[in-house]
CSV table of N, CA, C and O in Angstrom, one decimal:
chain,number,residue,atom,x,y,z
V,93,ILE,N,11.7,6.1,8.7
V,93,ILE,CA,10.7,6.1,7.7
V,93,ILE,C,11.3,6.1,6.3
V,93,ILE,O,12.2,6.8,6.0
V,94,GLN,N,10.8,5.1,5.5
V,94,GLN,CA,11.3,5.0,4.1
V,94,GLN,C,10.1,5.4,3.2
V,94,GLN,O,9.0,5.0,3.5
V,95,VAL,N,10.4,6.0,2.1
V,95,VAL,CA,9.4,6.3,1.1
V,95,VAL,C,9.9,5.7,-0.2
V,95,VAL,O,11.0,5.9,-0.6
V,96,TYR,N,9.0,4.9,-0.8
V,96,TYR,CA,9.4,4.2,-2.1
V,96,TYR,C,8.4,4.6,-3.2
V,96,TYR,O,7.2,4.8,-2.9
V,97,SER,N,8.9,4.7,-4.4
V,97,SER,CA,8.0,4.8,-5.6
V,97,SER,C,7.5,3.5,-6.0
V,97,SER,O,8.2,2.5,-6.0
V,98,VAL,N,6.2,3.5,-6.4
V,98,VAL,CA,5.6,2.2,-6.9
V,98,VAL,C,5.2,2.5,-8.4
V,98,VAL,O,4.5,3.5,-8.7
V,99,VAL,N,5.7,1.7,-9.3
V,99,VAL,CA,5.5,1.8,-10.7
V,99,VAL,C,4.1,1.1,-11.0
V,99,VAL,O,3.9,0.0,-10.6
V,100,ASN,N,3.3,1.8,-11.7
V,100,ASN,CA,2.0,1.3,-12.1
V,100,ASN,C,2.1,0.6,-13.4
V,100,ASN,O,2.0,1.2,-14.5
V,101,LYS,N,2.4,-0.7,-13.4
V,101,LYS,CA,2.6,-1.5,-14.6
V,101,LYS,C,1.2,-1.9,-15.2
V,101,LYS,O,1.1,-2.3,-16.3
V,102,THR,N,0.2,-1.9,-14.3
V,102,THR,CA,-1.1,-2.4,-14.7
V,102,THR,C,-1.8,-1.4,-15.7
V,102,THR,O,-2.3,-1.8,-16.8
V,103,PHE,N,-1.8,-0.1,-15.4
V,103,PHE,CA,-2.4,0.9,-16.2
V,103,PHE,C,-1.5,1.8,-16.9
V,103,PHE,O,-1.9,2.7,-17.6
V,104,GLY,N,-0.2,1.6,-16.7
V,104,GLY,CA,0.8,2.4,-17.3
V,104,GLY,C,1.6,3.3,-16.4
V,104,GLY,O,1.1,3.8,-15.4
V,105,GLU,N,2.9,3.4,-16.7
V,105,GLU,CA,3.8,4.1,-15.8
V,105,GLU,C,3.5,5.6,-15.6
V,105,GLU,O,3.9,6.3,-14.7
V,106,THR,N,2.7,6.2,-16.5
V,106,THR,CA,2.4,7.6,-16.4
V,106,THR,C,1.2,7.8,-15.5
V,106,THR,O,0.8,9.0,-15.2
V,107,VAL,N,0.5,6.8,-15.1
V,107,VAL,CA,-0.7,6.9,-14.2
V,107,VAL,C,-0.1,7.0,-12.8
V,107,VAL,O,0.5,6.0,-12.3
V,108,THR,N,-0.4,8.1,-12.2
V,108,THR,CA,0.2,8.3,-10.8
V,108,THR,C,-0.9,8.4,-9.7
V,108,THR,O,-0.7,9.0,-8.7
V,109,VAL,N,-2.1,7.8,-10.0
V,109,VAL,CA,-3.2,7.9,-9.0
V,109,VAL,C,-3.1,6.7,-8.1
V,109,VAL,O,-3.1,5.5,-8.6
V,110,SER,N,-3.0,6.8,-6.8
V,110,SER,CA,-2.8,5.7,-5.9
V,110,SER,C,-4.0,4.7,-6.0
V,110,SER,O,-3.8,3.5,-5.8
V,111,GLY,N,-5.2,5.2,-6.3
V,111,GLY,CA,-6.4,4.4,-6.4
V,111,GLY,C,-6.3,3.5,-7.6
V,111,GLY,O,-7.2,2.6,-7.7
V,112,LEU,N,-5.4,3.6,-8.5
V,112,LEU,CA,-5.3,2.7,-9.6
V,112,LEU,C,-4.1,1.8,-9.5
V,112,LEU,O,-3.7,1.2,-10.5
V,113,LEU,N,-3.5,1.7,-8.3
V,113,LEU,CA,-2.4,0.7,-8.2
V,113,LEU,C,-3.0,-0.6,-7.7
V,113,LEU,O,-4.0,-0.7,-7.0
V,114,THR,N,-2.4,-1.7,-8.2
V,114,THR,CA,-2.9,-3.0,-7.8
V,114,THR,C,-1.9,-3.6,-6.8
V,114,THR,O,-0.8,-3.1,-6.6
V,115,GLY,N,-2.3,-4.7,-6.2
V,115,GLY,CA,-1.5,-5.4,-5.2
V,115,GLY,C,-0.2,-5.9,-5.9
V,115,GLY,O,0.9,-5.9,-5.4
V,116,ARG,N,-0.4,-6.4,-7.2
V,116,ARG,CA,0.7,-6.9,-7.9
V,116,ARG,C,1.8,-5.8,-8.2
V,116,ARG,O,3.0,-6.0,-8.1
V,117,ASP,N,1.3,-4.5,-8.5
V,117,ASP,CA,2.2,-3.4,-8.7
V,117,ASP,C,3.0,-3.2,-7.4
V,117,ASP,O,4.2,-2.9,-7.4
V,118,LEU,N,2.3,-3.3,-6.2
V,118,LEU,CA,3.0,-3.1,-5.0
V,118,LEU,C,4.1,-4.1,-4.7
V,118,LEU,O,5.2,-3.8,-4.4
V,119,VAL,N,3.7,-5.4,-5.0
V,119,VAL,CA,4.7,-6.5,-4.8
V,119,VAL,C,5.9,-6.3,-5.7
V,119,VAL,O,7.0,-6.4,-5.3
V,120,GLU,N,5.6,-6.0,-7.0
V,120,GLU,CA,6.7,-5.9,-7.9
V,120,GLU,C,7.7,-4.7,-7.6
V,120,GLU,O,8.9,-4.8,-7.7
V,121,SER,N,7.1,-3.6,-7.1
V,121,SER,CA,7.9,-2.5,-6.8
V,121,SER,C,8.6,-2.5,-5.4
V,121,SER,O,9.6,-1.9,-5.2
V,122,LEU,N,8.0,-3.2,-4.4
V,122,LEU,CA,8.5,-3.2,-3.1
V,122,LEU,C,9.2,-4.5,-2.6
V,122,LEU,O,9.8,-4.4,-1.5
V,123,SER,N,9.1,-5.5,-3.3
V,123,SER,CA,9.8,-6.8,-2.9
V,123,SER,C,11.3,-6.5,-2.8
V,123,SER,O,11.9,-5.9,-3.6
V,124,GLY,N,11.8,-7.1,-1.7
V,124,GLY,CA,13.2,-6.9,-1.5
V,124,GLY,C,13.7,-5.6,-0.8
V,124,GLY,O,14.8,-5.5,-0.5
V,125,LYS,N,12.7,-4.7,-0.6
V,125,LYS,CA,13.0,-3.4,0.0
V,125,LYS,C,12.9,-3.6,1.5
V,125,LYS,O,12.1,-4.4,2.0
V,126,ASN,N,13.6,-2.8,2.3
V,126,ASN,CA,13.5,-2.7,3.7
V,126,ASN,C,12.2,-1.9,4.0
V,126,ASN,O,12.3,-0.7,4.0
V,127,LEU,N,11.1,-2.6,4.4
V,127,LEU,CA,9.9,-1.9,4.6
V,127,LEU,C,9.6,-1.7,6.1
V,127,LEU,O,8.5,-1.2,6.4
V,128,GLY,N,10.6,-2.0,6.9
V,128,GLY,CA,10.4,-1.7,8.3
V,128,GLY,C,9.4,-2.7,9.0
V,128,GLY,O,9.2,-3.8,8.5
V,129,HIS,N,8.7,-2.1,10.0
V,129,HIS,CA,7.8,-3.0,10.7
V,129,HIS,C,6.3,-2.9,10.2
V,129,HIS,O,5.5,-3.8,10.5
V,130,GLN,N,6.1,-1.9,9.4
V,130,GLN,CA,4.7,-1.7,8.9
V,130,GLN,C,4.7,-0.9,7.6
V,130,GLN,O,5.4,0.1,7.5
V,131,LEU,N,3.8,-1.3,6.7
V,131,LEU,CA,3.7,-0.6,5.5
V,131,LEU,C,2.3,0.2,5.5
V,131,LEU,O,1.3,-0.4,5.7
V,132,LEU,N,2.4,1.5,5.4
V,132,LEU,CA,1.2,2.3,5.4
V,132,LEU,C,0.7,2.6,4.0
V,132,LEU,O,1.5,3.1,3.2
V,133,LEU,N,-0.6,2.3,3.8
V,133,LEU,CA,-1.2,2.5,2.5
V,133,LEU,C,-2.5,3.3,2.6
V,133,LEU,O,-3.2,3.1,3.6
V,134,PRO,N,-2.8,4.2,1.7
V,134,PRO,CA,-4.0,4.9,1.8
V,134,PRO,C,-5.2,4.1,1.4
V,134,PRO,O,-5.2,3.2,0.6
V,135,SER,N,-6.4,4.3,2.1
V,135,SER,CA,-7.6,3.5,1.9
V,135,SER,C,-8.1,3.6,0.4
V,135,SER,O,-8.8,2.6,0.0
V,136,ASN,N,-7.8,4.6,-0.3
V,136,ASN,CA,-8.3,4.7,-1.7
V,136,ASN,C,-7.6,3.7,-2.6
V,136,ASN,O,-8.0,3.6,-3.8
V,137,MET,N,-6.6,3.0,-2.1
V,137,MET,CA,-6.0,1.9,-3.0
V,137,MET,C,-6.9,0.7,-3.0
V,137,MET,O,-6.6,-0.2,-3.8
V,138,LEU,N,-7.8,0.6,-2.1
V,138,LEU,CA,-8.7,-0.6,-2.0
V,138,LEU,C,-10.0,-0.3,-2.7
V,138,LEU,O,-10.5,0.8,-2.8
V,139,GLU,N,-10.6,-1.4,-3.2
V,139,GLU,CA,-12.0,-1.3,-3.8
V,139,GLU,C,-13.0,-1.0,-2.7
V,139,GLU,O,-12.7,-1.0,-1.5
V,140,HIS,N,-14.2,-0.9,-3.1
V,140,HIS,CA,-15.3,-0.3,-2.2
V,140,HIS,C,-15.5,-1.1,-0.9
V,140,HIS,O,-15.9,-0.5,0.1
V,141,SER,N,-15.2,-2.4,-0.8
V,141,SER,CA,-15.3,-3.2,0.4
V,141,SER,C,-14.2,-2.9,1.4
V,141,SER,O,-14.4,-3.1,2.6
V,142,GLY,N,-13.1,-2.3,0.9
V,142,GLY,CA,-12.0,-1.9,1.8
V,142,GLY,C,-11.1,-3.1,2.1
V,142,GLY,O,-10.3,-3.0,3.0
V,143,THR,N,-11.2,-4.2,1.4
V,143,THR,CA,-10.4,-5.4,1.7
V,143,THR,C,-9.5,-5.9,0.6
V,143,THR,O,-8.6,-6.7,0.8
V,144,ARG,N,-9.8,-5.4,-0.6
V,144,ARG,CA,-9.1,-5.9,-1.8
V,144,ARG,C,-8.6,-4.8,-2.7
V,144,ARG,O,-9.2,-3.7,-2.8
V,145,PHE,N,-7.5,-5.1,-3.4
V,145,PHE,CA,-7.0,-4.1,-4.4
V,145,PHE,C,-7.7,-4.4,-5.7
V,145,PHE,O,-8.5,-5.4,-5.8
V,146,LEU,N,-7.5,-3.6,-6.7
V,146,LEU,CA,-8.2,-3.8,-8.0
V,146,LEU,C,-8.0,-5.1,-8.7
V,146,LEU,O,-8.8,-5.6,-9.5
V,147,ASP,N,-6.9,-5.8,-8.4
V,147,ASP,CA,-6.6,-7.1,-8.9
V,147,ASP,C,-7.0,-8.2,-8.1
V,147,ASP,O,-6.7,-9.4,-8.2
V,148,ASP,N,-7.9,-7.9,-7.1
V,148,ASP,CA,-8.4,-8.9,-6.1
V,148,ASP,C,-7.4,-9.4,-5.1
V,148,ASP,O,-7.8,-10.3,-4.3
V,149,MET,N,-6.2,-8.9,-5.1
V,149,MET,CA,-5.3,-9.3,-4.0
V,149,MET,C,-5.8,-8.7,-2.7
V,149,MET,O,-6.3,-7.6,-2.7
V,150,THR,N,-5.8,-9.5,-1.6
V,150,THR,CA,-6.2,-9.0,-0.3
V,150,THR,C,-5.1,-8.3,0.4
V,150,THR,O,-3.9,-8.5,0.1
V,151,ILE,N,-5.4,-7.6,1.4
V,151,ILE,CA,-4.4,-7.0,2.3
V,151,ILE,C,-3.5,-8.0,2.9
V,151,ILE,O,-2.3,-7.9,3.0
V,152,GLU,N,-4.2,-9.1,3.4
V,152,GLU,CA,-3.4,-10.2,4.0
V,152,GLU,C,-2.5,-10.9,3.0
V,152,GLU,O,-1.3,-11.2,3.4
V,153,GLN,N,-2.9,-11.1,1.8
V,153,GLN,CA,-2.0,-11.6,0.8
V,153,GLN,C,-0.8,-10.7,0.5
V,153,GLN,O,0.4,-11.2,0.4
V,154,LEU,N,-1.0,-9.4,0.4
V,154,LEU,CA,0.0,-8.5,0.2
V,154,LEU,C,1.0,-8.5,1.4
V,154,LEU,O,2.2,-8.6,1.2
V,155,SER,N,0.5,-8.6,2.6
V,155,SER,CA,1.3,-8.6,3.8
V,155,SER,C,2.2,-9.9,3.8
V,155,SER,O,3.4,-9.8,4.1
V,156,GLN,N,1.7,-11.0,3.4
V,156,GLN,CA,2.4,-12.3,3.3
V,156,GLN,C,3.5,-12.2,2.2
V,156,GLN,O,4.6,-12.6,2.5
V,157,LEU,N,3.2,-11.7,1.1
V,157,LEU,CA,4.1,-11.6,0.0
V,157,LEU,C,5.3,-10.7,0.3
V,157,LEU,O,6.4,-10.9,-0.2
V,158,LEU,N,5.0,-9.6,1.0
V,158,LEU,CA,6.0,-8.6,1.3
V,158,LEU,C,6.7,-8.8,2.6
V,158,LEU,O,7.8,-8.2,2.9
V,159,GLY,N,6.1,-9.7,3.5
V,159,GLY,CA,6.7,-10.0,4.8
V,159,GLY,C,6.7,-8.8,5.7
V,159,GLY,O,7.6,-8.7,6.6
V,160,VAL,N,5.6,-8.0,5.7
V,160,VAL,CA,5.4,-6.9,6.6
V,160,VAL,C,4.0,-6.7,6.9
V,160,VAL,O,3.1,-7.0,6.0
V,161,LYS,N,3.7,-6.2,8.1
V,161,LYS,CA,2.3,-5.8,8.4
V,161,LYS,C,1.9,-4.6,7.5
V,161,LYS,O,2.6,-3.7,7.3
V,162,VAL,N,0.6,-4.7,7.0
V,162,VAL,CA,0.1,-3.7,6.1
V,162,VAL,C,-1.0,-3.0,6.9
V,162,VAL,O,-1.9,-3.6,7.4
V,163,ALA,N,-0.9,-1.6,7.0
V,163,ALA,CA,-1.9,-0.8,7.7
V,163,ALA,C,-2.5,0.1,6.7
V,163,ALA,O,-1.8,0.8,5.9
V,164,ILE,N,-3.8,0.1,6.7
V,164,ILE,CA,-4.6,1.0,5.8
V,164,ILE,C,-5.0,2.2,6.6
V,164,ILE,O,-5.6,2.1,7.7
V,165,ILE,N,-4.7,3.4,6.1
V,165,ILE,CA,-5.1,4.6,6.7
V,165,ILE,C,-6.0,5.5,5.8
V,165,ILE,O,-5.9,5.3,4.6
V,166,GLU,N,-6.8,6.3,6.4
V,166,GLU,CA,-7.6,7.3,5.6
V,166,GLU,C,-6.7,8.2,4.8
V,166,GLU,O,-5.5,8.4,5.1
V,167,THR,N,-7.3,8.8,3.8
V,167,THR,CA,-6.5,9.5,2.8
V,167,THR,C,-6.2,11.0,3.2
V,167,THR,O,-5.7,11.7,2.4
V,168,ASP,N,-6.7,11.4,4.4
V,168,ASP,CA,-6.4,12.7,4.8
V,168,ASP,C,-5.1,12.8,5.5
V,168,ASP,O,-4.6,11.9,6.1
V,169,GLY,N,-4.5,14.0,5.5
V,169,GLY,CA,-3.2,14.2,6.1
V,169,GLY,C,-3.2,13.9,7.6
V,169,GLY,O,-2.2,13.5,8.2
V,170,CYS,N,-4.3,14.2,8.2
V,170,CYS,CA,-4.4,14.1,9.7
V,170,CYS,C,-4.3,12.6,10.1
V,170,CYS,O,-3.6,12.3,11.1
V,171,ALA,N,-4.9,11.7,9.4
V,171,ALA,CA,-4.7,10.3,9.7
V,171,ALA,C,-3.3,9.8,9.6
V,171,ALA,O,-2.8,9.0,10.4
V,172,LEU,N,-2.6,10.3,8.5
V,172,LEU,CA,-1.2,9.9,8.4
V,172,LEU,C,-0.4,10.5,9.5
V,172,LEU,O,0.4,9.7,10.1
V,173,VAL,N,-0.5,11.7,9.9
V,173,VAL,CA,0.2,12.3,11.0
V,173,VAL,C,-0.1,11.5,12.3
V,173,VAL,O,0.9,11.2,13.0
V,174,GLN,N,-1.3,11.2,12.6
V,174,GLN,CA,-1.7,10.5,13.8
V,174,GLN,C,-1.0,9.1,13.8
V,174,GLN,O,-0.5,8.7,14.9
V,175,LYS,N,-1.0,8.4,12.7
V,175,LYS,CA,-0.3,7.1,12.6
V,175,LYS,C,1.2,7.2,12.8
V,175,LYS,O,1.7,6.4,13.6
V,176,LEU,N,1.8,8.2,12.3
V,176,LEU,CA,3.2,8.4,12.4
V,176,LEU,C,3.6,8.8,13.9
V,176,LEU,O,4.5,8.3,14.4
V,177,VAL,N,2.8,9.7,14.5
V,177,VAL,CA,3.1,10.1,15.8
V,177,VAL,C,2.9,8.9,16.8
V,177,VAL,O,3.7,8.7,17.7
V,178,SER,N,1.9,8.1,16.6
V,178,SER,CA,1.6,7.0,17.4
V,178,SER,C,2.7,5.9,17.3
V,178,SER,O,3.0,5.2,18.3
V,179,ALA,N,3.4,5.9,16.2
V,179,ALA,CA,4.5,4.9,16.0
V,179,ALA,C,5.7,5.3,16.8
V,179,ALA,O,6.6,4.4,17.1
V,180,PHE,N,5.8,6.6,17.2
V,180,PHE,CA,7.0,7.0,17.9
V,180,PHE,C,6.7,7.4,19.3
V,180,PHE,O,7.6,8.0,20.0
V,181,THR,N,5.6,7.1,19.8
V,181,THR,CA,5.3,7.5,21.2
V,181,THR,C,5.0,6.2,22.0
V,181,THR,O,4.8,5.2,21.5
């Protein structure tokens, strides 16, 4: 498991709310990194339809640009733990 910081260039580097990150911010910060088999992102990063980031980039576009499957999980700790456990069982 790798954990990377994503810089919010859209709204400013001091903004640390995941719901205000854009697809472009993710691409700029994560391109070239070893993202493994799947990138887990919290659902609050997507706008109300659950399919696009604030800059209109889709989950599919992000996946193609980063070369990794993108999985959206709920923002509670239980969903994260369940996803991680299922990855190792």
